[in-house]
């Protein structure tokens, strides 16, 4: 995944609403430090699971040394030779690769709610228009939150995230070590009145910690992690003071400063809205009541990443697919939708599904989602059993390496989830190596064009099947 922006208004900007971050990151985890195993390969034992998207799951296998050291090239040989579709898959993969290289070079990163995200949307709109589609942009608002923690006379900037339901504003005061802000820490008004509480995460709720220091008169609370890296947290009720999260590393560094003397800090938390958008490209079907097929994938990235696999690969597959079927006369309407702001919690697909009338929702035959599908060994599918079965059978008969998945790890998802929740049959196209997602290493060199080509070939087969061909 990826997704997006000129994001430094004052440090990182984060969605207030993120509880589930798309494409596998834990809620509000910092993109640059996201855990390598973001999505997981399902255990074989979960094959009979009734719900396609579900925990539990097992950690993804680490990439093998060859995966790390042998970047693919656009000139590929078919993985399965002498099969009829292999050349086709390579050809589709090469088309997707051509698009992806240009798109990644010209439009990365594309963080949600930024000018870069909008520029990418405009580019994609023009691209679909040139293929003969009726294109519109669907604007929507995203809530973003930012926090700033400045320490000491030089105002050293420590990267932070406001807790959800933090108070808003900016305050300056001396820091006081509150431990974990437990009852036995004896948080007193004498010590904390007018001060900023530095609190360690853990043992009790954020709510209890913040309430205790607020009652003692603290003007802000800074909570540092009890394990490495930054975290995102949520208070159960609105706080009256700014509450910002820090990494354990930052907290430890500030504690060290406190042992040397008084430390003044400025803590700010602000919330606002920004503009994001979906691109909707439609080709009318030949039948009046032929239904609608949605083909989607997000085009935003997290901050400061190339997003070649997440999700340049999905967008490249979408654009290649749109070019391939532009001349078809399907009875159903095809709607290609590059979604914005997926990385902030599936916001673009959520806005789109929310905008559907009941009649439109019922007219949707299926939704195919393309996300992070180009790094790994095989094309993976997750979703509707019947549709997956049709795709797998076609793949096996035509030399496309494809396998079904039955779950994603807890807290991970992608845009198909919004459609699935609305009762629409979905198939999610994804690959099986998510180790570089949300990192600066999500680059073109790890993209395997044949996985994009395979996804496109399978999607064309599903369109043909639904068209009754
Ligand atoms: Zn993604």
Short mmCIF file of C-alpha atoms and ligand atoms in Angstrom, two decimals:
data_model
loop_
_atom_site.label_atom_id
_atom_site.label_comp_id
_atom_site.label_asym_id
_atom_site.label_seq_id
_atom_site.Cartn_x
_atom_site.Cartn_y
_atom_site.Cartn_z
CA UNK A 1 0.00 0.00 0.00
CA UNK A 2 0.87 3.35 -0.11
CA UNK A 3 -0.78 6.59 -0.35
CA UNK A 4 0.55 10.21 -0.15
CA UNK A 5 1.37 14.26 0.38
CA UNK A 6 2.92 17.54 1.34
CA UNK A 7 2.33 16.27 4.71
CA UNK A 8 4.52 18.28 6.93
CA UNK A 9 2.29 21.00 8.17
CA UNK A 10 3.70 20.40 11.58
CA UNK A 11 4.99 16.94 11.71
CA UNK A 12 3.01 13.95 10.60
CA UNK A 13 -0.62 14.15 9.69
CA UNK A 14 -2.79 11.27 10.61
CA UNK A 15 -6.39 10.35 10.18
CA UNK A 16 -8.40 10.71 13.28
CA UNK A 17 -10.58 7.93 12.16
CA UNK A 18 -8.03 5.25 11.56
CA UNK A 19 -8.77 2.17 13.47
CA UNK A 20 -8.07 -0.11 10.63
CA UNK A 21 -5.37 0.93 8.29
CA UNK A 22 -5.65 -0.45 4.90
CA UNK A 23 -3.25 -2.82 3.43
CA UNK A 24 -2.05 -4.26 6.51
CA UNK A 25 -0.57 -1.79 8.85
CA UNK A 26 -1.67 -1.77 12.45
CA UNK A 27 -3.78 1.24 13.27
CA UNK A 28 -1.84 4.46 12.84
CA UNK A 29 1.52 2.81 12.79
CA UNK A 30 4.11 5.08 11.23
CA UNK A 31 4.61 4.16 7.61
CA UNK A 32 8.37 4.30 7.69
CA UNK A 33 8.62 1.86 10.54
CA UNK A 34 5.74 -0.45 9.82
CA UNK A 35 6.27 -4.05 10.71
CA UNK A 36 7.62 -6.07 7.83
CA UNK A 37 4.96 -8.73 8.06
CA UNK A 38 1.93 -6.63 7.34
CA UNK A 39 -0.32 -9.10 5.73
CA UNK A 40 -0.19 -12.72 6.42
CA UNK A 41 -0.51 -15.84 4.43
CA UNK A 42 -3.40 -17.88 5.70
CA UNK A 43 -2.81 -21.15 7.41
CA UNK A 44 -3.81 -24.09 5.27
CA UNK A 45 -6.08 -25.17 8.08
CA UNK A 46 -8.32 -22.16 7.55
CA UNK A 47 -9.43 -23.39 4.15
CA UNK A 48 -12.92 -24.11 5.38
CA UNK A 49 -13.35 -20.71 7.01
CA UNK A 50 -16.78 -19.32 6.29
CA UNK A 51 -15.74 -15.69 6.37
CA UNK A 52 -13.17 -14.84 3.72
CA UNK A 53 -11.61 -11.91 5.57
CA UNK A 54 -10.87 -12.98 9.08
CA UNK A 55 -8.29 -13.47 11.73
CA UNK A 56 -6.52 -15.50 12.89
CA UNK A 57 -3.64 -15.97 10.57
CA UNK A 58 0.00 -16.68 10.69
CA UNK A 59 2.95 -14.41 10.10
CA UNK A 60 4.01 -14.07 6.52
CA UNK A 61 7.14 -15.96 5.64
CA UNK A 62 10.22 -13.80 5.39
CA UNK A 63 11.32 -13.05 1.88
CA UNK A 64 14.00 -15.38 0.70
CA UNK A 65 17.46 -14.03 -0.06
CA UNK A 66 16.85 -14.50 -3.76
CA UNK A 67 13.78 -12.31 -3.58
CA UNK A 68 15.83 -9.62 -1.98
CA UNK A 69 18.75 -9.79 -4.31
CA UNK A 70 17.21 -10.64 -7.65
CA UNK A 71 15.09 -7.74 -8.81
CA UNK A 72 12.84 -8.64 -11.69
CA UNK A 73 13.20 -7.03 -15.03
CA UNK A 74 10.44 -6.01 -17.37
CA UNK A 75 11.64 -8.53 -19.93
CA UNK A 76 10.36 -11.74 -18.47
CA UNK A 77 10.20 -15.24 -19.61
CA UNK A 78 6.93 -17.00 -18.91
CA UNK A 79 6.98 -18.83 -15.59
CA UNK A 80 5.19 -21.77 -17.19
CA UNK A 81 6.30 -22.47 -20.69
CA UNK A 82 4.35 -23.94 -23.57
CA UNK A 83 1.02 -23.01 -22.03
CA UNK A 84 -1.32 -20.99 -24.20
CA UNK A 85 -1.78 -18.01 -21.88
CA UNK A 86 1.80 -17.47 -20.82
CA UNK A 87 2.67 -15.17 -23.67
CA UNK A 88 -0.51 -13.26 -23.00
CA UNK A 89 0.35 -12.90 -19.33
CA UNK A 90 3.82 -11.64 -20.18
CA UNK A 91 2.39 -9.19 -22.69
CA UNK A 92 -0.18 -7.85 -20.19
CA UNK A 93 2.52 -7.69 -17.53
CA UNK A 94 4.75 -5.66 -19.83
CA UNK A 95 1.94 -3.18 -20.49
CA UNK A 96 1.30 -2.82 -16.77
CA UNK A 97 5.02 -2.44 -16.14
CA UNK A 98 5.30 0.38 -18.67
CA UNK A 99 2.50 2.25 -16.99
CA UNK A 100 3.79 1.55 -13.49
CA UNK A 101 7.31 2.80 -14.13
CA UNK A 102 6.06 6.15 -15.44
CA UNK A 103 3.37 6.48 -12.77
CA UNK A 104 5.80 5.70 -9.96
CA UNK A 105 8.45 8.06 -11.25
CA UNK A 106 6.05 10.94 -11.84
CA UNK A 107 3.46 10.55 -9.08
CA UNK A 108 5.08 9.13 -5.96
CA UNK A 109 4.42 9.56 -3.13
CA UNK A 110 0.67 10.23 -3.25
CA UNK A 111 -0.32 10.72 0.35
CA UNK A 112 -3.99 11.16 1.18
CA UNK A 113 -5.39 14.67 1.03
CA UNK A 114 -2.35 16.21 -0.61
CA UNK A 115 -1.72 18.01 -3.86
CA UNK A 116 0.23 14.95 -5.03
CA UNK A 117 -2.77 12.73 -4.51
CA UNK A 118 -4.90 15.16 -6.51
CA UNK A 119 -2.32 15.34 -9.31
CA UNK A 120 -2.32 11.55 -9.54
CA UNK A 121 -6.14 11.56 -9.67
CA UNK A 122 -6.13 14.09 -12.51
CA UNK A 123 -3.56 12.03 -14.40
CA UNK A 124 -5.58 8.85 -13.99
CA UNK A 125 -8.78 10.64 -15.01
CA UNK A 126 -7.12 11.80 -18.24
CA UNK A 127 -5.81 8.31 -18.86
CA UNK A 128 -9.23 6.66 -18.55
CA UNK A 129 -10.76 9.42 -20.68
CA UNK A 130 -8.23 8.73 -23.41
CA UNK A 131 -9.37 5.09 -23.34
CA UNK A 132 -12.95 6.17 -24.05
CA UNK A 133 -14.42 6.05 -20.55
CA UNK A 134 -16.78 8.64 -19.05
CA UNK A 135 -14.78 9.99 -16.14
CA UNK A 136 -15.67 11.99 -13.07
CA UNK A 137 -13.99 12.77 -9.79
CA UNK A 138 -15.87 12.03 -6.59
CA UNK A 139 -14.64 14.40 -3.88
CA UNK A 140 -14.83 13.60 -0.17
CA UNK A 141 -13.35 14.97 3.02
CA UNK A 142 -10.80 13.21 5.20
CA UNK A 143 -10.21 13.99 8.83
CA UNK A 144 -6.59 14.50 9.61
CA UNK A 145 -4.89 15.06 12.91
CA UNK A 146 -1.43 16.33 13.67
CA UNK A 147 0.61 16.61 16.82
CA UNK A 148 3.87 18.32 17.57
CA UNK A 149 6.13 17.80 20.55
CA UNK A 150 8.96 20.32 20.77
CA UNK A 151 11.52 19.85 23.53
CA UNK A 152 14.09 22.11 25.13
CA UNK A 153 15.35 25.60 24.32
CA UNK A 154 16.06 24.62 20.71
CA UNK A 155 12.61 23.18 20.23
CA UNK A 156 13.80 19.75 19.12
CA UNK A 157 10.94 18.17 17.17
CA UNK A 158 9.96 14.67 18.33
CA UNK A 159 7.75 12.83 15.89
CA UNK A 160 4.33 12.29 17.40
CA UNK A 161 0.69 11.42 16.75
CA UNK A 162 -2.24 12.84 18.68
CA UNK A 163 -4.34 10.22 20.42
CA UNK A 164 -7.84 10.01 19.03
CA UNK A 165 -10.08 12.25 21.18
CA UNK A 166 -7.10 14.32 22.33
CA UNK A 167 -7.90 17.89 23.30
CA UNK A 168 -6.94 20.48 20.71
CA UNK A 169 -4.53 23.34 21.17
CA UNK A 170 -0.93 24.18 21.94
CA UNK A 171 0.57 24.51 25.40
CA UNK A 172 4.05 25.14 26.78
CA UNK A 173 5.25 23.99 30.17
CA UNK A 174 7.83 22.01 32.09
CA UNK A 175 7.80 18.26 31.77
CA UNK A 176 7.27 15.99 34.77
CA UNK A 177 7.91 12.24 34.73
CA UNK A 178 4.63 10.57 35.70
CA UNK A 179 5.81 6.98 35.38
CA UNK A 180 2.85 4.99 34.12
CA UNK A 181 0.48 7.41 35.88
CA UNK A 182 -0.82 4.62 38.09
CA UNK A 183 -2.44 5.27 41.44
CA UNK A 184 0.80 4.42 43.25
CA UNK A 185 2.66 7.04 41.22
CA UNK A 186 1.08 9.65 43.50
CA UNK A 187 0.24 12.16 40.81
CA UNK A 188 -0.26 15.35 42.82
CA UNK A 189 -1.43 18.84 41.99
CA UNK A 190 1.66 20.22 43.70
CA UNK A 191 3.87 18.41 41.22
CA UNK A 192 1.74 18.43 38.04
CA UNK A 193 -0.27 21.65 38.19
CA UNK A 194 0.50 23.67 35.02
CA UNK A 195 3.02 21.05 33.86
CA UNK A 196 3.20 18.55 31.02
CA UNK A 197 3.00 14.93 32.12
CA UNK A 198 5.42 12.51 30.50
CA UNK A 199 3.77 9.10 30.81
CA UNK A 200 4.84 5.58 29.89
CA UNK A 201 2.29 3.48 28.00
CA UNK A 202 1.05 0.26 29.58
CA UNK A 203 -0.69 -1.48 32.52
CA UNK A 204 -3.81 0.74 32.54
CA UNK A 205 -5.87 2.51 29.88
CA UNK A 206 -4.81 5.73 28.20
CA UNK A 207 -8.04 7.13 29.58
CA UNK A 208 -7.10 6.40 33.20
CA UNK A 209 -3.62 7.88 32.78
CA UNK A 210 -4.86 11.07 31.15
CA UNK A 211 -7.69 11.49 33.64
CA UNK A 212 -5.27 11.20 36.57
CA UNK A 213 -2.85 13.84 35.32
CA UNK A 214 -5.69 16.12 34.15
CA UNK A 215 -7.21 16.03 37.63
CA UNK A 216 -3.81 17.01 39.03
CA UNK A 217 -3.81 20.09 36.76
CA UNK A 218 -1.46 18.96 33.98
CA UNK A 219 -1.89 21.06 30.82
CA UNK A 220 -0.86 18.32 28.38
CA UNK A 221 0.10 14.65 28.38
CA UNK A 222 2.78 12.98 26.30
CA UNK A 223 2.60 9.18 26.30
CA UNK A 224 5.63 7.24 25.12
CA UNK A 225 5.47 3.66 23.93
CA UNK A 226 6.31 0.70 26.17
CA UNK A 227 7.85 -1.08 23.17
CA UNK A 228 9.87 0.17 20.21
CA UNK A 229 8.43 2.69 17.78
CA UNK A 230 5.55 5.10 17.63
CA UNK A 231 1.95 4.04 18.19
CA UNK A 232 -1.56 5.24 17.60
CA UNK A 233 -4.00 5.23 20.49
CA UNK A 234 -7.60 6.12 21.25
CA UNK A 235 -9.12 7.64 24.35
CA UNK A 236 -12.61 6.46 25.25
CA UNK A 237 -13.81 10.01 25.95
CA UNK A 238 -12.74 13.46 24.79
CA UNK A 239 -9.74 14.77 26.70
CA UNK A 240 -9.62 18.40 27.79
CA UNK A 241 -5.84 18.63 27.26
CA UNK A 242 -3.62 17.80 24.26
CA UNK A 243 -2.48 14.15 24.39
CA UNK A 244 0.34 13.11 22.07
CA UNK A 245 2.00 9.73 21.48
CA UNK A 246 5.76 9.31 21.18
CA UNK A 247 7.99 6.37 20.33
CA UNK A 248 9.79 4.57 23.13
CA UNK A 249 13.05 5.88 21.69
CA UNK A 250 11.84 9.48 21.97
CA UNK A 251 10.47 8.92 25.47
CA UNK A 252 13.74 7.45 26.65
CA UNK A 253 15.70 10.35 25.19
CA UNK A 254 13.45 12.87 26.95
CA UNK A 255 13.70 11.00 30.26
CA UNK A 256 17.47 11.24 29.94
CA UNK A 257 17.19 15.02 29.50
CA UNK A 258 15.00 15.18 32.61
CA UNK A 259 17.74 13.60 34.72
CA UNK A 260 19.95 16.56 33.79
CA UNK A 261 17.50 19.28 34.82
CA UNK A 262 14.27 21.08 33.94
CA UNK A 263 12.97 20.49 30.43
CA UNK A 264 10.46 22.78 28.81
CA UNK A 265 8.20 21.46 26.08
CA UNK A 266 5.52 22.65 23.70
CA UNK A 267 2.80 20.14 22.87
CA UNK A 268 0.25 20.80 20.14
CA UNK A 269 -2.60 18.77 18.77
CA UNK A 270 -4.76 19.93 15.88
CA UNK A 271 -7.53 18.36 13.86
CA UNK A 272 -8.87 19.36 10.51
CA UNK A 273 -10.19 18.17 7.19
CA UNK A 274 -8.62 17.84 3.79
CA UNK A 275 -9.89 17.06 0.34
CA UNK A 276 -9.47 13.67 -1.27
CA UNK A 277 -11.17 12.07 -4.26
CA UNK A 278 -12.03 8.90 -6.13
CA UNK A 279 -11.71 8.66 -9.89
CA UNK A 280 -14.76 7.01 -11.48
CA UNK A 281 -14.41 5.84 -15.09
CA UNK A 282 -17.45 4.24 -16.63
CA UNK A 283 -18.28 2.32 -19.80
CA UNK A 284 -22.00 1.80 -20.25
CA UNK A 285 -23.20 -1.75 -20.80
CA UNK A 286 -25.27 -2.74 -23.81
CA UNK A 287 -28.20 -4.06 -21.76
CA UNK A 288 -30.54 -1.62 -20.02
CA UNK A 289 -30.54 -3.67 -16.84
CA UNK A 290 -27.24 -5.47 -17.33
CA UNK A 291 -25.94 -4.59 -13.90
CA UNK A 292 -22.62 -3.03 -12.87
CA UNK A 293 -19.16 -4.48 -12.33
CA UNK A 294 -16.79 -2.43 -10.18
CA UNK A 295 -13.03 -2.71 -10.75
CA UNK A 296 -11.15 -0.81 -8.08
CA UNK A 297 -7.90 -0.24 -6.27
CA UNK A 298 -6.40 2.61 -4.29
CA UNK A 299 -3.98 5.08 -5.80
CA UNK A 300 -2.93 6.87 -2.60
CA UNK A 301 0.24 5.93 -0.72
CA UNK A 302 1.44 6.42 2.82
CA UNK A 303 3.88 9.28 3.29
CA UNK A 304 7.36 9.26 1.82
CA UNK A 305 7.24 5.94 -0.03
CA UNK A 306 7.39 5.07 -3.73
CA UNK A 307 4.43 2.72 -3.37
CA UNK A 308 5.40 0.66 -6.41
CA UNK A 309 3.72 -2.49 -5.11
CA UNK A 310 1.28 -0.77 -2.73
CA UNK A 311 -0.51 0.25 -4.73
CA UNK A 312 1.07 1.31 -8.00
CA UNK A 313 0.80 -2.34 -9.03
CA UNK A 314 -2.96 -2.43 -8.52
CA UNK A 315 -3.43 0.81 -10.44
CA UNK A 316 -1.23 -0.48 -13.26
CA UNK A 317 -3.37 -3.63 -13.40
CA UNK A 318 -6.55 -1.53 -13.46
CA UNK A 319 -5.32 0.73 -16.25
CA UNK A 320 -4.10 -2.25 -18.29
CA UNK A 321 -7.41 -4.01 -17.77
CA UNK A 322 -9.34 -0.86 -18.75
CA UNK A 323 -7.34 -0.62 -21.96
CA UNK A 324 -7.92 -4.30 -22.76
CA UNK A 325 -11.69 -4.24 -22.33
CA UNK A 326 -12.38 -0.70 -23.59
CA UNK A 327 -13.57 -2.07 -26.92
CA UNK A 328 -15.75 -4.85 -25.49
CA UNK A 329 -19.51 -4.65 -25.57
CA UNK A 330 -20.39 -6.14 -22.23
CA UNK A 331 -24.04 -6.26 -21.24
CA UNK A 332 -23.11 -4.81 -17.83
CA UNK A 333 -21.65 -1.41 -17.12
CA UNK A 334 -17.98 -1.49 -16.11
CA UNK A 335 -16.87 1.09 -13.58
CA UNK A 336 -13.14 1.49 -12.92
CA UNK A 337 -12.51 3.28 -9.64
CA UNK A 338 -9.08 4.32 -8.41
CA UNK A 339 -9.87 5.09 -4.76
CA UNK A 340 -8.28 7.87 -2.71
CA UNK A 341 -7.33 7.72 0.96
CA UNK A 342 -7.37 3.97 1.40
CA UNK A 343 -4.37 4.19 3.69
CA UNK A 344 -6.30 6.35 6.15
CA UNK A 345 -8.85 3.61 6.68
CA UNK A 346 -10.57 2.67 3.38
CA UNK A 347 -12.02 6.17 3.17
CA UNK A 348 -12.40 6.44 -0.61
CA UNK A 349 -14.16 3.11 -1.03
CA UNK A 350 -16.25 3.91 2.04
CA UNK A 351 -17.30 7.25 0.53
CA UNK A 352 -18.16 5.52 -2.73
CA UNK A 353 -20.24 2.73 -1.17
CA UNK A 354 -22.00 5.28 1.04
CA UNK A 355 -22.91 7.29 -2.06
CA UNK A 356 -24.70 4.36 -3.73
CA UNK A 357 -28.46 4.26 -3.83
CA UNK A 358 -30.04 0.99 -2.77
CA UNK A 359 -30.93 0.36 -6.40
CA UNK A 360 -27.32 0.89 -7.54
CA UNK A 361 -25.97 -1.30 -4.77
CA UNK A 362 -28.25 -4.12 -5.81
CA UNK A 363 -27.20 -3.70 -9.45
CA UNK A 364 -23.56 -4.41 -8.64
CA UNK A 365 -22.74 -7.92 -9.81
CA UNK A 366 -19.24 -8.07 -8.37
CA UNK A 367 -16.35 -5.91 -7.21
CA UNK A 368 -12.76 -6.79 -8.07
CA UNK A 369 -10.10 -5.09 -5.93
CA UNK A 370 -6.46 -4.85 -6.93
CA UNK A 371 -3.98 -4.03 -4.18
CA UNK A 372 -0.31 -4.86 -3.62
CA UNK A 373 -0.38 -7.68 -6.12
CA UNK A 374 3.06 -7.59 -7.71
CA UNK A 375 5.62 -8.78 -5.15
CA UNK A 376 5.75 -12.44 -4.26
CA UNK A 377 5.45 -15.81 -5.90
CA UNK A 378 1.87 -16.19 -7.07
CA UNK A 379 -1.29 -14.27 -7.78
CA UNK A 380 -3.42 -14.54 -4.65
CA UNK A 381 -7.19 -14.26 -4.50
CA UNK A 382 -9.46 -13.68 -1.55
CA UNK A 383 -13.21 -13.29 -1.48
CA UNK A 384 -16.25 -14.89 -3.06
CA UNK A 385 -15.75 -18.66 -3.28
CA UNK A 386 -17.52 -19.15 -6.59
CA UNK A 387 -15.72 -16.30 -8.35
CA UNK A 388 -12.36 -17.40 -6.92
CA UNK A 389 -13.04 -20.94 -8.07
CA UNK A 390 -13.71 -19.77 -11.62
CA UNK A 391 -10.53 -17.73 -11.64
CA UNK A 392 -8.39 -20.51 -10.19
CA UNK A 393 -9.71 -23.05 -12.70
CA UNK A 394 -8.95 -20.68 -15.56
CA UNK A 395 -5.50 -19.93 -14.17
CA UNK A 396 -4.61 -23.61 -13.78
CA UNK A 397 -5.76 -24.36 -17.31
CA UNK A 398 -3.76 -21.48 -18.72
CA UNK A 399 -0.45 -21.52 -16.94
CA UNK A 400 -1.13 -18.72 -14.46
CA UNK A 401 0.19 -19.37 -10.97
CA UNK A 402 -2.74 -18.54 -8.73
CA UNK A 403 -3.91 -19.55 -5.28
CA UNK A 404 -6.81 -18.82 -2.98
CA UNK A 405 -6.40 -17.09 0.33
CA UNK A 406 -8.86 -17.33 3.14
CA UNK A 407 -7.87 -14.65 5.59
CA UNK A 408 -5.89 -11.52 6.23
CA UNK A 409 -4.25 -10.78 9.55
CA UNK A 410 -6.30 -8.95 12.14
CA UNK A 411 -6.53 -5.22 11.58
CA UNK A 412 -5.66 -5.41 7.90
CA UNK A 413 -7.89 -4.84 4.97
CA UNK A 414 -8.34 -3.16 1.64
CA UNK A 415 -11.07 -1.46 -0.36
CA UNK A 416 -13.04 -4.62 -1.20
CA UNK A 417 -14.04 -4.76 2.47
CA UNK A 418 -16.45 -1.83 2.08
CA UNK A 419 -18.23 -3.63 -0.75
CA UNK A 420 -18.22 -6.93 1.06
CA UNK A 421 -19.80 -5.26 4.08
CA UNK A 422 -22.53 -3.98 1.74
CA UNK A 423 -23.29 -7.54 0.64
CA UNK A 424 -21.56 -7.34 -2.74
CA UNK A 425 -19.54 -10.34 -4.02
CA UNK A 426 -15.84 -9.40 -4.13
CA UNK A 427 -12.52 -10.79 -5.26
CA UNK A 428 -9.36 -9.23 -3.87
CA UNK A 429 -6.25 -9.69 -6.03
CA UNK A 430 -3.08 -9.58 -3.94
CA UNK A 431 0.36 -11.15 -3.89
CA UNK A 432 2.13 -12.84 -1.00
CA UNK A 433 5.16 -10.76 -0.09
CA UNK A 434 4.20 -7.69 1.93
CA UNK A 435 7.57 -7.22 3.57
CA UNK A 436 8.30 -3.84 1.96
CA UNK A 437 4.85 -2.34 2.16
CA UNK A 438 4.74 1.13 3.74
CA UNK A 439 8.52 1.40 3.56
CA UNK A 440 10.94 3.26 1.34
CA UNK A 441 11.90 -0.14 -0.11
CA UNK A 442 8.55 -0.51 -1.87
CA UNK A 443 10.31 0.23 -5.15
CA UNK A 444 10.02 -0.85 -8.77
CA UNK A 445 12.91 -3.29 -8.52
CA UNK A 446 10.80 -5.71 -6.45
CA UNK A 447 7.82 -5.59 -8.80
CA UNK A 448 7.18 -8.72 -10.84
CA UNK A 449 5.33 -7.79 -14.02
CA UNK A 450 3.98 -11.28 -14.60
CA UNK A 451 1.98 -11.06 -11.36
CA UNK A 452 0.27 -7.94 -12.72
CA UNK A 453 -0.25 -9.67 -16.06
CA UNK A 454 -1.69 -12.74 -14.36
CA UNK A 455 -4.12 -10.65 -12.32
CA UNK A 456 -5.30 -8.82 -15.44
CA UNK A 457 -5.77 -12.08 -17.38
CA UNK A 458 -7.79 -13.60 -14.53
CA UNK A 459 -9.92 -10.44 -14.23
CA UNK A 460 -10.65 -10.48 -17.96
CA UNK A 461 -11.75 -14.08 -17.60
CA UNK A 462 -14.14 -13.15 -14.78
CA UNK A 463 -15.60 -10.32 -16.89
CA UNK A 464 -16.06 -12.70 -19.82
CA UNK A 465 -17.68 -15.27 -17.52
CA UNK A 466 -20.10 -12.77 -16.05
CA UNK A 467 -20.92 -11.65 -19.59
CA UNK A 468 -21.82 -15.27 -20.32
CA UNK A 469 -19.13 -15.79 -22.91
ZN1 LIG B 1 -2.71 -0.95 -0.51
#
